[in-house]
Amino acid sequence: MTSYKLVCVVAMAENNVIGDGRDLLWHLPGDLKRVKTLTMGCPLIMGRKTWDSIGRALPGRASIVLTRDKNWSADGAITVTSLEEAISASKAWLTEQGTQENRIILFGGGQIYKLGLPLCQEIELTRVAASPDAEAKFPEFDATDWVSENLETFEASDVAPAFSYHRLTRRGAPISV
Ligand SMILES: NC(=O)c1ccc[n+]([C@@H]2O[C@H](COP(=O)([O-])OP(=O)(O)OC[C@H]3O[C@@H](n4cnc5c(N)ncnc54)[C@H](OP(=O)(O)O)[C@@H]3O)[C@@H](O)[C@H]2O)c1
């Protein structure tokens, strides 16, 4: 039987800010490409507000959208009303694809990270050297629960703040969903 893992993909500032509900807070060269590579072929579990901020389904991936509104629908979105349902829909989509992929991506935003982080086995983190004043935040988490591997660091440039890529793996017995 396939064992599935929930992997969080997030870019956050030093103060854990992830977004302001409207525009992108930063433009990091290469980061969108990295997100594409990390998520291609996977189901993405996202909140309805994140869906609205993207505005469309991302090709090659399933958009599993969490909302409390049972009547909500959008072209290209799979509507779910609980995290459990989101995980079941993700597994069903992967089975339909006939793929060996076993990662389900926790794609944000703040409310959905808070809901799903306790079930995550890994966090693919982009840390941005900025502290914007905005509402949507990643939940507080205990860094000692995670082993952090620093993957790559980029200096600030004229167009972007400094940023770095990290892979955090949960300590202890792996969690599958
Ligand atoms: N930097 C990053 O990596 C990153 C990644 C993703 C998103 N973001 C940013 O994050 C911001 C959005 O985050 P957010 O926290 O405001 O919103 P969000 O988490 O994207 O979505 C919140 C919505 O999800 C639904 N929801 C929440 N909890 C639920 C539950 N237990 N059961 C069913 N549905 C539930 C509700 O939808 P209804 O209101 O329809 O009921 C709620 O309004 C945007 O600015 C976006 O750009 C940043």
PDB file of C-alpha atoms in Angstrom, residues 62-175:
ATOM      1  CA  ALA A  62      -4.403  19.189  -8.840  1.00  0.00           C
ATOM      2  CA  SER A  63      -5.801  22.245  -7.073  1.00  0.00           C
ATOM      3  CA  ILE A  64      -7.613  20.938  -3.992  1.00  0.00           C
ATOM      4  CA  VAL A  65      -9.349  23.991  -2.519  1.00  0.00           C
ATOM      5  CA  LEU A  66     -10.525  24.126   1.091  1.00  0.00           C
ATOM      6  CA  THR A  67     -13.614  26.216   1.798  1.00  0.00           C
ATOM      7  CA  ARG A  68     -16.450  26.095   4.325  1.00  0.00           C
ATOM      8  CA  ASP A  69     -18.857  26.959   1.511  1.00  0.00           C
ATOM      9  CA  LYS A  70     -20.199  23.650   0.160  1.00  0.00           C
ATOM     10  CA  ASN A  71     -21.568  25.475  -2.909  1.00  0.00           C
ATOM     11  CA  TRP A  72     -18.258  27.056  -3.910  1.00  0.00           C
ATOM     12  CA  SER A  73     -16.832  25.972  -7.236  1.00  0.00           C
ATOM     13  CA  ALA A  74     -14.321  27.186  -9.803  1.00  0.00           C
ATOM     14  CA  ASP A  75     -13.053  25.835 -13.104  1.00  0.00           C
ATOM     15  CA  GLY A  76     -10.143  23.490 -12.482  1.00  0.00           C
ATOM     16  CA  ALA A  77     -10.567  23.345  -8.696  1.00  0.00           C
ATOM     17  CA  ILE A  78     -11.537  20.310  -6.618  1.00  0.00           C
ATOM     18  CA  THR A  79     -13.646  21.657  -3.744  1.00  0.00           C
ATOM     19  CA  VAL A  80     -13.272  20.139  -0.256  1.00  0.00           C
ATOM     20  CA  THR A  81     -14.585  21.225   3.127  1.00  0.00           C
ATOM     21  CA  SER A  82     -12.124  19.573   5.545  1.00  0.00           C
ATOM     22  CA  LEU A  83      -8.450  18.648   5.687  1.00  0.00           C
ATOM     23  CA  GLU A  84      -9.343  14.948   5.844  1.00  0.00           C
ATOM     24  CA  GLU A  85     -11.364  15.308   2.652  1.00  0.00           C
ATOM     25  CA  ALA A  86      -8.484  17.248   1.072  1.00  0.00           C
ATOM     26  CA  ILE A  87      -6.066  14.401   1.824  1.00  0.00           C
ATOM     27  CA  SER A  88      -8.514  11.757   0.500  1.00  0.00           C
ATOM     28  CA  ALA A  89      -9.093  13.769  -2.682  1.00  0.00           C
ATOM     29  CA  SER A  90      -5.312  14.130  -3.093  1.00  0.00           C
ATOM     30  CA  LYS A  91      -4.772  10.377  -2.814  1.00  0.00           C
ATOM     31  CA  ALA A  92      -7.627   9.687  -5.239  1.00  0.00           C
ATOM     32  CA  TRP A  93      -6.100  12.125  -7.752  1.00  0.00           C
ATOM     33  CA  LEU A  94      -2.652  10.507  -7.458  1.00  0.00           C
ATOM     34  CA  THR A  95      -4.200   7.050  -7.925  1.00  0.00           C
ATOM     35  CA  GLU A  96      -6.038   8.296 -11.026  1.00  0.00           C
ATOM     36  CA  GLN A  97      -2.744   9.575 -12.451  1.00  0.00           C
ATOM     37  CA  GLY A  98      -1.222   6.108 -12.080  1.00  0.00           C
ATOM     38  CA  THR A  99       1.929   7.747 -10.712  1.00  0.00           C
ATOM     39  CA  GLN A 100       4.606   6.640  -8.219  1.00  0.00           C
ATOM     40  CA  GLU A 101       4.427  10.142  -6.665  1.00  0.00           C
ATOM     41  CA  ASN A 102       3.586   9.984  -2.962  1.00  0.00           C
ATOM     42  CA  ARG A 103       3.892  13.667  -1.995  1.00  0.00           C
ATOM     43  CA  ILE A 104       0.853  15.797  -1.226  1.00  0.00           C
ATOM     44  CA  ILE A 105       1.700  19.487  -1.051  1.00  0.00           C
ATOM     45  CA  LEU A 106       0.405  21.799   1.669  1.00  0.00           C
ATOM     46  CA  PHE A 107       0.342  24.961  -0.450  1.00  0.00           C
ATOM     47  CA  GLY A 108      -1.024  27.591   1.955  1.00  0.00           C
ATOM     48  CA  GLY A 109      -2.004  30.168   2.898  1.00  0.00           C
ATOM     49  CA  GLY A 110      -1.763  30.969   6.583  1.00  0.00           C
ATOM     50  CA  GLN A 111      -4.975  29.260   7.727  1.00  0.00           C
ATOM     51  CA  ILE A 112      -4.221  26.100   5.786  1.00  0.00           C
ATOM     52  CA  TYR A 113      -0.589  25.924   6.953  1.00  0.00           C
ATOM     53  CA  LYS A 114      -1.889  26.142  10.531  1.00  0.00           C
ATOM     54  CA  LEU A 115      -4.384  23.357   9.889  1.00  0.00           C
ATOM     55  CA  GLY A 116      -1.966  20.997   8.126  1.00  0.00           C
ATOM     56  CA  LEU A 117       1.450  21.635   9.674  1.00  0.00           C
ATOM     57  CA  PRO A 118       1.000  19.026  12.463  1.00  0.00           C
ATOM     58  CA  LEU A 119       0.705  16.362   9.722  1.00  0.00           C
ATOM     59  CA  CYS A 120       3.655  17.555   7.634  1.00  0.00           C
ATOM     60  CA  GLN A 121       6.772  15.441   7.308  1.00  0.00           C
ATOM     61  CA  GLU A 122       8.822  18.086   5.466  1.00  0.00           C
ATOM     62  CA  ILE A 123       8.894  21.813   4.878  1.00  0.00           C
ATOM     63  CA  GLU A 124      10.471  23.166   1.702  1.00  0.00           C
ATOM     64  CA  LEU A 125      11.191  26.640   2.979  1.00  0.00           C
ATOM     65  CA  THR A 126      12.251  29.810   1.236  1.00  0.00           C
ATOM     66  CA  ARG A 127      13.381  32.245   3.916  1.00  0.00           C
ATOM     67  CA  VAL A 128      13.267  35.886   2.792  1.00  0.00           C
ATOM     68  CA  ALA A 129      15.400  38.548   4.486  1.00  0.00           C
ATOM     69  CA  ALA A 130      12.552  41.039   4.906  1.00  0.00           C
ATOM     70  CA  SER A 131       9.938  41.897   7.519  1.00  0.00           C
ATOM     71  CA  PRO A 132       6.893  43.243   5.661  1.00  0.00           C
ATOM     72  CA  ASP A 133       3.893  44.392   7.631  1.00  0.00           C
ATOM     73  CA  ALA A 134       1.104  42.116   6.413  1.00  0.00           C
ATOM     74  CA  GLU A 135      -1.621  39.913   7.769  1.00  0.00           C
ATOM     75  CA  ALA A 136      -1.091  36.380   6.457  1.00  0.00           C
ATOM     76  CA  LYS A 137       1.522  34.510   8.480  1.00  0.00           C
ATOM     77  CA  PHE A 138       2.998  31.057   8.777  1.00  0.00           C
ATOM     78  CA  PRO A 139       2.056  29.564  12.172  1.00  0.00           C
ATOM     79  CA  GLU A 140       4.586  29.611  15.016  1.00  0.00           C
ATOM     80  CA  PHE A 141       6.532  26.358  15.041  1.00  0.00           C
ATOM     81  CA  ASP A 142       9.275  24.907  17.198  1.00  0.00           C
ATOM     82  CA  ALA A 143      12.504  24.793  15.164  1.00  0.00           C
ATOM     83  CA  THR A 144      13.886  22.076  17.478  1.00  0.00           C
ATOM     84  CA  ASP A 145      11.241  19.660  16.139  1.00  0.00           C
ATOM     85  CA  TRP A 146      12.908  19.795  12.713  1.00  0.00           C
ATOM     86  CA  VAL A 147      16.285  18.959  11.185  1.00  0.00           C
ATOM     87  CA  SER A 148      17.184  21.809   8.847  1.00  0.00           C
ATOM     88  CA  GLU A 149      19.314  21.376   5.755  1.00  0.00           C
ATOM     89  CA  ASN A 150      20.493  24.639   4.191  1.00  0.00           C
ATOM     90  CA  LEU A 151      20.295  24.175   0.439  1.00  0.00           C
ATOM     91  CA  GLU A 152      21.249  27.485  -1.165  1.00  0.00           C
ATOM     92  CA  THR A 153      21.709  31.145  -0.238  1.00  0.00           C
ATOM     93  CA  PHE A 154      21.330  34.189  -2.470  1.00  0.00           C
ATOM     94  CA  GLU A 155      22.623  37.709  -1.793  1.00  0.00           C
ATOM     95  CA  ALA A 156      20.332  40.725  -2.007  1.00  0.00           C
ATOM     96  CA  SER A 157      20.212  42.367  -5.437  1.00  0.00           C
ATOM     97  CA  ASP A 158      18.718  45.526  -6.938  1.00  0.00           C
ATOM     98  CA  VAL A 159      15.490  43.623  -7.564  1.00  0.00           C
ATOM     99  CA  ALA A 160      15.196  41.274  -4.576  1.00  0.00           C
ATOM    100  CA  PRO A 161      16.063  40.904  -0.904  1.00  0.00           C
ATOM    101  CA  ALA A 162      18.484  38.166   0.176  1.00  0.00           C
ATOM    102  CA  PHE A 163      16.841  34.743   0.457  1.00  0.00           C
ATOM    103  CA  SER A 164      17.720  31.123   1.090  1.00  0.00           C
ATOM    104  CA  TYR A 165      16.324  27.635   0.544  1.00  0.00           C
ATOM    105  CA  HIS A 166      16.028  25.110   3.384  1.00  0.00           C
ATOM    106  CA  ARG A 167      14.617  21.606   3.697  1.00  0.00           C
ATOM    107  CA  LEU A 168      13.203  20.894   7.154  1.00  0.00           C
ATOM    108  CA  THR A 169      12.526  17.261   8.055  1.00  0.00           C
ATOM    109  CA  ARG A 170      10.503  16.360  11.122  1.00  0.00           C
ATOM    110  CA  ARG A 171      12.483  14.616  13.864  1.00  0.00           C
ATOM    111  CA  GLY A 172      11.305  11.247  15.104  1.00  0.00           C
ATOM    112  CA  ALA A 173       9.136   8.657  13.425  1.00  0.00           C
ATOM    113  CA  PRO A 174       8.022   9.734   9.931  1.00  0.00           C
ATOM    114  CA  ILE A 175       4.402  10.831   9.652  1.00  0.00           C
TER     115      ILE A 175
END
